[in-house]
Coordinates of C-alpha atoms in Angstrom, one line a residue:
Chain A
M1 CA 29.2 -1.4 12.5
S2 CA 28.0 -2.3 15.9
I3 CA 24.6 -0.9 16.8
D4 CA 23.6 0.1 20.3
V5 CA 20.1 -1.3 20.3
K6 CA 19.4 -0.3 23.9
H7 CA 20.3 3.3 23.2
L8 CA 18.3 3.5 20.0
A9 CA 15.3 1.9 21.7
R10 CA 15.5 4.5 24.5
L11 CA 15.5 7.3 21.9
A12 CA 12.4 5.9 20.2
R13 CA 10.6 5.2 23.5
L14 CA 10.8 1.5 23.0
R15 CA 12.1 -1.2 25.3
I16 CA 13.6 -4.4 24.0
E17 CA 13.5 -7.4 26.4
D18 CA 16.9 -8.8 27.3
D19 CA 16.2 -12.2 25.7
K20 CA 15.5 -10.5 22.4
L21 CA 18.4 -8.1 22.4
A22 CA 20.9 -10.3 20.7
K23 CA 18.5 -11.1 17.8
F24 CA 17.7 -7.3 17.4
E25 CA 21.4 -6.4 17.4
K26 CA 22.1 -9.0 14.7
D27 CA 19.2 -7.9 12.6
M28 CA 19.9 -4.1 13.0
E29 CA 23.6 -4.6 12.1
S30 CA 22.8 -6.5 8.9
I31 CA 20.1 -4.0 7.9
V32 CA 22.5 -1.1 8.5
A33 CA 25.3 -3.0 6.6
M34 CA 22.8 -3.3 3.7
V35 CA 21.6 0.3 3.6
E36 CA 24.9 2.0 4.1
Q37 CA 26.1 1.0 0.6
L38 CA 25.5 4.3 -1.1
P39 CA 27.5 6.2 -3.7
E40 CA 29.5 9.3 -2.9
V41 CA 27.1 12.1 -3.9
S42 CA 26.9 15.7 -3.1
G43 CA 24.4 18.5 -3.7
D44 CA 21.3 20.0 -2.3
A45 CA 18.7 17.5 -1.0
S46 CA 15.9 19.9 -0.3
G47 CA 13.7 17.7 -2.6
L48 CA 11.3 20.4 -3.8
D49 CA 9.3 19.6 -6.9
P50 CA 8.9 22.9 -8.8
E51 CA 6.6 21.2 -11.4
H52 CA 4.1 20.0 -8.8
P53 CA 4.2 22.6 -6.0
M54 CA 2.2 21.9 -2.9
K55 CA -1.0 23.9 -2.5
L56 CA -1.6 25.0 1.0
R57 CA -5.1 25.5 2.2
E58 CA -6.4 28.8 3.5
D59 CA -5.6 29.5 7.2
K60 CA -9.2 29.4 8.4
E61 CA -11.5 27.3 10.5
G62 CA -12.1 23.9 8.9
T63 CA -15.6 22.6 8.0
D64 CA -15.0 19.0 9.0
K65 CA -16.3 19.2 12.6
L66 CA -16.0 16.5 15.1
T67 CA -17.5 16.6 18.6
R68 CA -15.5 16.3 21.7
N69 CA -17.1 13.0 22.5
E70 CA -16.4 11.6 19.0
L71 CA -12.7 12.5 19.4
L72 CA -12.4 11.2 23.0
A73 CA -14.3 7.9 22.2
N74 CA -11.0 6.2 21.3
A75 CA -9.0 7.4 24.4
P76 CA -7.8 4.5 26.6
K77 CA -8.8 6.4 29.8
M78 CA -11.1 9.4 30.1
Q79 CA -12.5 11.4 33.0
A80 CA -14.8 14.4 32.9
G81 CA -14.2 14.9 29.2
C82 CA -10.4 14.8 29.5
V83 CA -7.8 12.2 28.6
V84 CA -6.2 10.8 31.7
V85 CA -2.4 10.4 31.8
P86 CA 0.1 9.8 34.7
K87 CA 1.4 12.9 36.4
T88 CA 3.6 14.8 34.0
V89 CA 5.0 17.7 36.2
E90 CA 6.5 17.0 39.6
Chain B
M1 CA -21.4 -19.0 -13.0
E2 CA -21.8 -17.4 -9.5
L3 CA -22.1 -13.7 -9.2
Y4 CA -18.9 -13.3 -7.2
E5 CA -16.9 -14.6 -10.3
Y6 CA -17.8 -11.6 -12.5
S7 CA -15.7 -8.6 -12.9
A8 CA -16.9 -5.2 -11.7
H9 CA -17.5 -3.9 -15.2
K10 CA -19.6 -6.9 -16.1
L11 CA -21.6 -6.7 -12.8
S12 CA -22.1 -3.0 -13.5
K13 CA -23.7 -3.8 -16.8
M14 CA -25.8 -6.6 -15.3
L15 CA -27.0 -4.2 -12.6
S16 CA -28.0 -1.5 -15.1
E17 CA -29.8 -4.2 -17.2
K18 CA -31.6 -5.4 -14.1
K19 CA -30.2 -8.9 -14.5
C20 CA -29.3 -9.1 -10.9
S21 CA -29.5 -6.9 -7.7
S22 CA -26.7 -5.5 -5.6
E23 CA -28.1 -7.5 -2.7
E24 CA -27.6 -10.7 -4.7
I25 CA -24.0 -9.8 -5.7
T26 CA -23.2 -8.7 -2.1
K27 CA -24.6 -12.0 -0.7
S28 CA -22.6 -14.0 -3.3
V29 CA -19.4 -12.2 -2.3
L30 CA -20.0 -12.5 1.4
D31 CA -20.8 -16.3 1.0
R32 CA -17.6 -16.6 -1.0
A33 CA -15.7 -14.9 1.8
A34 CA -17.3 -17.2 4.4
A35 CA -16.4 -20.3 2.3
T36 CA -12.8 -19.3 1.5
D37 CA -11.5 -17.0 4.2
E38 CA -10.7 -19.7 6.8
K39 CA -8.1 -20.8 4.3
V40 CA -7.1 -17.5 2.7
G41 CA -7.4 -15.2 5.7
A42 CA -7.8 -12.0 3.7
Y43 CA -10.3 -10.3 6.0
L44 CA -9.8 -8.8 9.4
T45 CA -13.3 -7.4 9.7
V46 CA -16.3 -8.5 7.7
C47 CA -19.3 -6.1 7.8
E48 CA -22.0 -8.4 6.5
E49 CA -25.0 -6.5 8.0
N50 CA -23.9 -3.0 6.9
A51 CA -23.0 -4.3 3.4
L52 CA -26.4 -5.9 2.8
K53 CA -28.1 -2.8 4.2
K54 CA -26.2 -0.6 1.8
A55 CA -26.8 -3.0 -1.1
R56 CA -30.6 -2.9 -0.5
E57 CA -30.5 0.9 -0.4
V58 CA -28.7 1.1 -3.7
D59 CA -31.2 -1.4 -5.2
E60 CA -34.0 0.8 -4.1
K61 CA -32.3 3.9 -5.6
R62 CA -31.8 2.2 -8.9
G63 CA -34.3 3.4 -11.5
R64 CA -35.1 6.5 -9.5
E65 CA -31.7 8.1 -9.6
T66 CA -28.7 8.1 -12.0
L67 CA -26.2 5.9 -10.3
H68 CA -22.4 5.7 -10.5
P69 CA -21.2 2.8 -12.7
L70 CA -19.7 1.1 -9.6
A71 CA -22.9 1.7 -7.4
G72 CA -23.8 -1.5 -5.7
I73 CA -20.5 -3.2 -6.4
P74 CA -18.8 -4.8 -3.3
I75 CA -15.4 -3.5 -2.4
G76 CA -12.8 -4.5 0.3
I77 CA -10.7 -1.9 2.0
K78 CA -7.1 -2.3 3.4
D79 CA -7.2 -1.9 7.1
N80 CA -4.9 1.2 7.2
I81 CA -7.6 3.3 5.4
S82 CA -9.8 5.1 7.9
T83 CA -13.5 4.0 7.7
K84 CA -15.8 6.0 9.9
G85 CA -17.4 3.8 12.6
L86 CA -15.6 0.7 11.3
L87 CA -12.6 -0.8 13.1
T88 CA -9.3 0.3 11.5
T89 CA -6.4 -1.6 13.1
C90 CA -3.5 -1.4 10.6
A91 CA -3.1 -5.1 11.6
S92 CA -1.5 -3.9 14.8
K93 CA -2.1 -4.6 18.5
M94 CA -1.5 -0.8 18.9
L95 CA -4.8 -0.1 17.1
Y96 CA -6.7 -3.2 18.0
N97 CA -9.8 -1.2 19.1
Y98 CA -9.5 1.9 17.0
V99 CA -12.7 3.1 15.4
P100 CA -12.1 6.2 13.3
P101 CA -14.5 9.1 13.9
F102 CA -14.0 10.2 10.2
D103 CA -13.7 8.8 6.7
A104 CA -10.6 8.9 4.6
F105 CA -10.9 11.0 1.4
V106 CA -11.1 7.8 -0.7
M107 CA -13.9 6.4 1.5
K108 CA -15.9 9.6 1.0
K109 CA -15.5 9.0 -2.7
V110 CA -16.3 5.2 -2.5
N111 CA -19.4 6.0 -0.4
A112 CA -20.5 8.8 -2.7
A113 CA -20.2 6.3 -5.6
D114 CA -22.6 4.0 -3.6
M115 CA -20.1 1.1 -3.5
V116 CA -20.8 -1.6 -0.9
V117 CA -18.0 -2.1 1.6
T118 CA -17.7 -5.8 2.6
G119 CA -15.0 -5.4 5.1
K120 CA -11.4 -4.5 6.1
L121 CA -8.5 -6.5 4.7
N122 CA -5.3 -7.9 6.3
M123 CA -1.9 -6.3 5.8
D124 CA 1.6 -6.2 7.3
E125 CA 1.5 -4.2 10.5
F126 CA 1.4 -0.5 9.6
A127 CA 2.1 -1.6 6.0
M128 CA 5.7 -2.6 6.9
G129 CA 6.5 -5.9 5.1
S130 CA 6.4 -7.8 1.9
S131 CA 4.4 -10.9 2.9
T132 CA 1.5 -9.9 5.2
E133 CA 3.2 -12.2 7.8
N134 CA 3.7 -9.2 10.0
S135 CA 0.0 -8.9 10.8
Y136 CA -0.6 -9.0 14.5
F137 CA -3.9 -10.9 13.9
K138 CA -3.4 -13.5 11.3
K139 CA -1.5 -14.7 8.2
T140 CA -3.0 -14.4 4.8
H141 CA -2.4 -17.2 2.3
N142 CA -1.9 -16.9 -1.5
P143 CA -5.1 -18.3 -3.2
H144 CA -2.8 -19.8 -6.0
N145 CA -0.9 -21.9 -3.4
L146 CA -2.0 -21.7 0.2
D147 CA 1.6 -22.5 1.4
C148 CA 2.8 -19.3 -0.2
V149 CA 2.5 -15.7 0.9
P150 CA 0.2 -13.3 -0.9
G151 CA 2.9 -10.6 -0.9
G152 CA 2.7 -7.4 1.1
S153 CA 1.9 -5.2 2.6
S154 CA -1.6 -5.1 0.9
G155 CA -1.7 -8.9 1.0
G156 CA -5.3 -9.1 2.1
S157 CA -6.4 -6.7 -0.7
A158 CA -4.8 -8.8 -3.4
A159 CA -5.7 -12.2 -2.0
A160 CA -9.4 -11.3 -1.5
V161 CA -9.7 -10.1 -5.2
A162 CA -7.8 -13.2 -6.4
A163 CA -10.1 -15.6 -4.3
G164 CA -13.3 -13.8 -5.3
S165 CA -14.1 -12.8 -1.7
A166 CA -13.9 -9.2 -3.1
V167 CA -14.7 -7.9 -6.5
I168 CA -12.3 -5.0 -6.3
S169 CA -10.3 -3.5 -3.4
L170 CA -8.2 -0.6 -2.2
G171 CA -4.6 -1.0 -0.9
S172 CA -1.7 1.3 -0.3
D173 CA 1.8 1.3 -1.8
T174 CA 4.9 2.8 -0.1
G175 CA 7.6 0.7 -1.8
G176 CA 5.6 -1.9 -3.8
S177 CA 2.8 -2.8 -1.4
I178 CA 0.2 -2.8 -4.2
R179 CA 2.2 -4.0 -7.1
M180 CA 4.0 -6.9 -5.4
P181 CA 0.9 -8.6 -3.9
A182 CA -0.9 -8.0 -7.2
S183 CA 1.9 -9.8 -9.0
Y184 CA 2.0 -12.7 -6.5
C185 CA -1.7 -13.2 -6.6
G186 CA -2.3 -12.8 -10.3
V187 CA -4.4 -9.6 -10.2
V188 CA -4.1 -6.1 -11.5
G189 CA -2.7 -3.4 -9.1
L190 CA -2.1 0.3 -9.7
K191 CA 0.2 2.5 -7.7
P192 CA -0.9 6.0 -8.8
T193 CA 1.2 9.1 -9.2
Y194 CA 2.2 10.6 -5.9
G195 CA -0.4 13.4 -5.2
S196 CA -3.2 12.0 -7.5
V197 CA -5.0 10.3 -4.7
S198 CA -5.4 12.1 -1.4
R199 CA -3.7 10.5 1.6
Y200 CA -6.1 12.1 4.0
G201 CA -7.2 9.3 6.3
L202 CA -4.5 6.8 5.3
V203 CA -2.6 6.0 8.4
A204 CA 0.8 7.4 7.6
F205 CA 3.9 5.1 7.2
A206 CA 6.2 7.2 5.0
S207 CA 4.3 10.3 3.9
S208 CA 6.5 11.2 1.0
L209 CA 6.1 7.7 -0.5
D210 CA 2.6 6.5 0.5
Q211 CA -0.1 6.3 -2.1
I212 CA -3.5 4.6 -2.1
G213 CA -4.4 2.6 -5.2
P214 CA -6.9 0.1 -6.7
F215 CA -6.9 -3.7 -7.2
G216 CA -9.0 -5.6 -9.7
R217 CA -9.2 -8.9 -11.6
S218 CA -9.2 -6.8 -14.8
V219 CA -7.6 -3.6 -16.1
T220 CA -11.1 -2.1 -16.7
D221 CA -12.1 -2.7 -13.1
T222 CA -8.9 -1.1 -11.9
A223 CA -9.4 1.9 -14.2
M224 CA -13.0 2.3 -12.9
L225 CA -11.9 2.3 -9.3
Y226 CA -9.0 4.6 -10.0
S227 CA -11.4 7.1 -11.6
V228 CA -13.4 7.1 -8.4
I229 CA -10.6 7.8 -5.9
C230 CA -8.3 10.3 -7.8
G231 CA -8.8 14.0 -7.5
H232 CA -7.7 17.1 -5.5
D233 CA -8.3 17.3 -1.8
N234 CA -7.7 20.3 0.4
M235 CA -7.0 18.1 3.4
D236 CA -3.8 16.7 1.8
A237 CA -1.1 19.4 1.2
T238 CA 0.6 17.2 -1.4
S239 CA -2.6 16.6 -3.3
A240 CA -2.2 17.6 -7.0
D241 CA -4.6 20.3 -8.2
R242 CA -5.7 19.0 -11.6
E243 CA -8.4 17.5 -13.7
Y244 CA -8.6 13.8 -14.5
P245 CA -10.1 12.1 -17.6
D246 CA -12.5 9.2 -17.6
F247 CA -9.8 6.5 -17.6
T248 CA -12.3 3.7 -18.4
A249 CA -13.9 5.4 -21.4
L250 CA -10.4 6.0 -22.9
L251 CA -9.1 2.5 -22.4
N252 CA -7.4 1.4 -25.6
S253 CA -5.3 -1.7 -26.2
D254 CA -3.7 -0.4 -29.4
V255 CA 0.1 -0.3 -28.8
K256 CA 1.1 0.7 -32.3
G257 CA 4.0 3.1 -32.0
L258 CA 4.2 2.8 -28.2
K259 CA 7.9 3.0 -27.1
I260 CA 8.6 0.5 -24.3
G261 CA 11.8 1.1 -22.4
I262 CA 13.7 -2.0 -21.1
P263 CA 16.1 -1.1 -18.3
E264 CA 18.8 -3.8 -18.1
E265 CA 19.2 -3.1 -14.3
Y266 CA 15.8 -4.8 -13.8
Y267 CA 16.7 -7.9 -15.7
G268 CA 20.0 -8.6 -14.0
E269 CA 21.3 -10.4 -10.9
G270 CA 18.8 -11.1 -8.2
V271 CA 15.9 -11.5 -10.7
D272 CA 14.8 -15.1 -11.6
N273 CA 15.5 -16.1 -15.1
S274 CA 12.1 -17.7 -15.6
V275 CA 10.4 -14.5 -14.4
K276 CA 12.6 -12.4 -16.8
E277 CA 11.7 -14.7 -19.7
T278 CA 8.0 -14.6 -18.9
V279 CA 8.0 -10.8 -18.8
M280 CA 10.1 -10.4 -21.9
N281 CA 7.8 -12.8 -23.8
A282 CA 4.9 -10.6 -23.0
V283 CA 6.8 -7.5 -24.1
K284 CA 7.7 -9.3 -27.4
E285 CA 4.0 -10.0 -27.9
L286 CA 3.4 -6.2 -27.7
E287 CA 6.2 -5.7 -30.1
K288 CA 4.4 -8.0 -32.6
R289 CA 1.4 -5.7 -32.2
G290 CA 3.4 -2.6 -33.2
A291 CA 5.1 -1.5 -30.0
E292 CA 8.8 -0.5 -30.3
I293 CA 11.4 -1.8 -27.8
V294 CA 14.0 0.7 -26.6
N295 CA 16.9 -0.1 -24.4
I296 CA 17.4 2.3 -21.5
L297 CA 19.7 2.7 -18.5
L298 CA 18.7 3.4 -14.9
P299 CA 22.1 2.9 -13.2
S300 CA 21.1 4.2 -9.7
T301 CA 18.6 1.4 -9.4
K302 CA 21.3 -0.6 -7.5
Y303 CA 21.1 2.0 -4.7
A304 CA 17.4 2.3 -4.7
L305 CA 16.6 -0.3 -2.1
N306 CA 19.0 1.1 0.4
A307 CA 17.8 4.7 -0.2
Y308 CA 14.2 3.5 0.2
Y309 CA 14.7 1.8 3.5
I310 CA 16.6 4.8 4.9
I311 CA 14.0 7.3 3.8
S312 CA 10.9 5.3 4.6
S313 CA 12.2 4.2 8.0
A314 CA 13.2 7.8 8.8
E315 CA 9.6 9.0 8.0
A316 CA 8.1 6.0 9.8
S317 CA 10.0 6.7 13.0
S318 CA 8.5 10.2 13.0
N319 CA 5.0 9.2 11.9
L320 CA 4.7 6.4 14.5
A321 CA 5.7 8.6 17.4
R322 CA 2.0 9.4 17.7
F323 CA 1.2 6.0 19.1
D324 CA 1.8 6.6 22.7
G325 CA -1.2 5.1 24.5
V326 CA -2.7 8.5 25.3
K327 CA -5.3 9.5 22.7
Y328 CA -6.3 6.2 21.0
G329 CA -5.5 2.6 20.7
Y330 CA -3.6 0.3 23.1
R331 CA -2.4 1.4 26.5
T332 CA -0.3 -0.9 28.8
E333 CA -1.9 -2.1 32.0
N334 CA 0.7 -1.3 34.6
F335 CA 3.2 1.5 34.7
T336 CA 5.0 3.7 37.2
D337 CA 5.2 7.1 35.3
L338 CA 4.6 8.7 31.9
T339 CA 7.8 7.5 30.3
D340 CA 7.2 4.0 31.6
M341 CA 3.7 4.1 30.1
Y342 CA 5.0 5.3 26.7
E343 CA 7.8 2.6 26.6
K344 CA 5.6 -0.3 27.7
T345 CA 2.7 0.7 25.5
R346 CA 4.9 1.0 22.4
S347 CA 6.9 -2.2 23.2
E348 CA 3.8 -4.2 23.8
G349 CA 1.8 -2.6 21.0
F350 CA 4.3 -2.8 18.1
G351 CA 5.6 -6.0 16.5
D352 CA 9.3 -6.7 15.9
E353 CA 9.4 -5.4 12.3
V354 CA 7.8 -2.1 13.2
K355 CA 10.3 -1.8 16.0
R356 CA 13.2 -2.5 13.7
R357 CA 12.0 0.2 11.2
I358 CA 11.5 2.8 14.0
M359 CA 15.0 2.1 15.3
L360 CA 16.5 2.2 11.8
G361 CA 14.8 5.5 11.2
T362 CA 15.9 6.8 14.6
F363 CA 19.5 5.7 13.8
V364 CA 19.7 7.4 10.3
L365 CA 18.3 10.6 11.7
S366 CA 20.5 10.8 14.8
S367 CA 23.3 13.2 15.1
G368 CA 26.6 12.0 13.6
F369 CA 24.8 9.7 11.1
F370 CA 22.3 12.0 9.4
D371 CA 24.7 13.1 6.6
A372 CA 26.0 9.6 5.9
Y373 CA 22.6 8.0 5.7
Y374 CA 19.5 10.2 5.4
K375 CA 21.1 13.1 3.4
K376 CA 22.9 10.7 1.0
A377 CA 19.7 8.7 0.5
K378 CA 17.8 11.9 -0.4
L379 CA 20.6 12.7 -2.9
V380 CA 20.4 9.2 -4.4
A381 CA 16.6 9.8 -4.7
L382 CA 17.3 12.9 -6.8
D383 CA 19.6 10.9 -9.1
I384 CA 16.9 8.3 -9.5
V385 CA 14.4 11.0 -10.6
K386 CA 16.9 12.5 -13.1
E387 CA 17.5 9.1 -14.6
F388 CA 13.8 8.4 -15.0
N389 CA 13.4 11.8 -16.6
S390 CA 16.1 11.1 -19.1
A391 CA 14.7 7.6 -19.8
F392 CA 11.3 9.1 -20.5
G393 CA 12.9 11.2 -23.2
K394 CA 13.4 7.9 -25.1
C395 CA 10.3 5.9 -24.3
D396 CA 6.6 6.2 -23.2
V397 CA 6.6 3.4 -20.6
I398 CA 9.2 1.2 -18.9
A399 CA 8.5 -2.5 -18.7
T400 CA 10.0 -4.6 -15.9
P401 CA 9.2 -7.6 -13.7
A402 CA 7.0 -6.4 -10.8
T403 CA 8.9 -8.8 -8.5
P404 CA 12.2 -10.6 -8.7
A405 CA 10.6 -14.0 -8.3
T406 CA 7.1 -15.5 -7.8
A407 CA 5.5 -15.8 -4.3
F408 CA 7.8 -17.4 -1.7
R409 CA 6.6 -19.8 1.0
L410 CA 5.2 -18.6 4.4
G411 CA 8.1 -18.6 6.9
E412 CA 10.8 -18.6 4.2
N413 CA 12.0 -15.1 4.7
I414 CA 10.5 -14.0 8.0
G415 CA 13.6 -14.7 10.0
D416 CA 15.9 -12.6 7.8
P417 CA 14.8 -8.9 7.3
T418 CA 17.3 -8.1 4.6
K419 CA 16.2 -11.1 2.5
M420 CA 12.6 -10.0 2.9
Y421 CA 13.5 -6.4 1.9
A422 CA 15.2 -7.7 -1.3
A423 CA 11.7 -8.7 -2.6
D424 CA 11.1 -5.0 -3.2
I425 CA 13.9 -4.3 -5.6
C426 CA 11.7 -3.9 -8.7
T427 CA 9.2 -1.6 -7.1
V428 CA 10.8 0.9 -4.7
T429 CA 12.3 3.3 -7.4
V430 CA 8.8 4.2 -8.5
N431 CA 7.8 5.5 -5.0
I432 CA 11.1 7.4 -4.6
A433 CA 10.4 9.2 -7.9
G434 CA 6.7 9.7 -7.2
L435 CA 5.8 7.9 -10.5
P436 CA 2.8 5.8 -11.3
A437 CA 3.2 2.1 -12.1
I438 CA 0.9 -0.9 -12.7
S439 CA 1.3 -4.6 -12.3
V440 CA -0.6 -6.8 -14.7
P441 CA -0.6 -10.6 -14.9
C442 CA 1.6 -11.9 -17.9
G443 CA 1.8 -15.6 -17.4
K444 CA 3.0 -18.1 -14.8
V445 CA 6.1 -19.8 -13.6
N446 CA 5.6 -23.2 -11.9
D447 CA 1.8 -22.5 -11.6
M448 CA 2.5 -19.2 -9.8
P449 CA 1.5 -15.8 -11.4
V450 CA 4.1 -13.3 -12.7
G451 CA 3.4 -9.6 -12.9
L452 CA 4.6 -7.3 -15.6
Q453 CA 5.2 -3.8 -14.2
F454 CA 4.7 -0.7 -16.4
I455 CA 6.2 2.5 -15.1
G456 CA 5.2 5.8 -16.5
R457 CA 5.8 9.6 -16.3
K458 CA 3.9 11.5 -13.6
F459 CA 0.2 11.5 -14.3
S460 CA 0.4 9.1 -17.3
E461 CA -2.0 6.6 -15.7
Q462 CA -3.9 6.4 -19.0
I463 CA -0.8 5.1 -20.9
L464 CA -0.1 2.6 -18.1
L465 CA -3.7 1.4 -18.1
N466 CA -3.7 1.1 -21.9
S467 CA -0.4 -0.8 -21.9
A468 CA -1.7 -3.2 -19.2
F469 CA -5.0 -3.5 -21.2
A470 CA -3.0 -4.7 -24.2
V471 CA -1.3 -7.3 -22.1
E472 CA -4.6 -8.4 -20.7
N473 CA -6.0 -8.8 -24.2
I474 CA -3.3 -11.4 -24.7
F475 CA -3.5 -13.3 -21.4
G476 CA -7.1 -12.7 -20.5
E477 CA -8.8 -11.2 -17.4
S478 CA -8.2 -13.0 -14.1
K479 CA -10.8 -15.3 -12.7
P480 CA -11.3 -16.2 -9.0
I481 CA -9.1 -19.0 -8.0
N482 CA -10.5 -22.2 -6.5
V483 CA -9.3 -22.6 -2.9

């Protein structure tokens, strides 16, 4: 199967440089050719495990408190206690 | 004998008998790291000052308080496990400067046990790879042969323990990332039952498959560290709510009556004959000691690798959407608008393998392909679970090679992704079924270690540890390798 790497990259918010495109196409095609070998199976794939159900925590305020500054310390750009991003609404 | 050469359980005894101090052990391990790591490249971050400070604190506490058996023992941590105040990069440019404001659940446990963190260990970027060659920062070399890879993705965790630059370590296993490097580096590695160790604070790759687990040069060390990190955690919705025994106290190498399943699918095409023979010789030794060999069938194994790469990549494409250059990590320098910033940040921040997985995940989840890939893979996963369940009606553990061959050379597979993926054929089924499995050294082929993998029922870690303990009694505990 031929894979449209440019399209996939756009969906995933990636950009593949033109000089790397051919190699990515070749790699992706051989990976897809490998993984598509699957048997004809049918059924319900919900994947729930009744033996080991998940236990949800109570819907209440957590106790693990972090300060605003601790959380913002890793932001690439910050101003007046806010994360700075390019304009999002025209 | 230098202190770094001892196993954790011996050091624990020496500490309690006041034959040495934690500071002396920590110094010895840090010196060993300084002497070997230029060649091995296991560490991404060494925290010498903090480690020695912690060691001195533990030494002061000793005698005044009852300490955990692993108190004062140095440990290395894979760099995808969040360590408060300590760089956690996932071996990616994307997180080159990320310092977590919180500790992972396992780090809270490790710190509560007063263990001494010596540093953060190299890995394949975001745990995607089978050789640790996908690290953005450096390559890790196999201490048994520096021209060979240590395996991946927890290559640094395995290589550090094998070289003696860590006594024990933590790694993570999504499709074999603990067991494969353990096998390649000749150490013990346990991938616990899904849900037995909290994933809180483990940077997510494929959430339904990821599990944190321990490495050690002995089964006892591995059991001790597993006892520290297992347990229920409210912060992980998939964490199992149950009690765990003291695995170390219950270690027993008696295999009389143990039914060992041998699945022919793991001894077929694609697995080296010399590796098969080495593993089967070890199993026959167990048979001589009273174990019973049972032939079993796991026919869906041949689809497991394909199902694994579909499911794990699908989850990765979703999990890695969070890396956008806004809240933490790398952000591109020049951009025109928001989308441009996202695309440039992600293209410059991620390596090629991560990009391939994200795109494969995007592909199998996209409309028109979902049923043929993702849904089918999930159905194959259910078949794999059913087959394991029926196999465990006939046996207590399943014994297989941990890897289809011994460690390959650096550069040998890096240009061909599907060849690299094939290194995972013996390990991925376990993650798909959520089972526990352990790799224990069982001999060598051409001077390179071979790992025997035991797979068990959910929450049967004790049986796995005991089976591995029996193998270790035959072949001996691992010693740090001269490099």
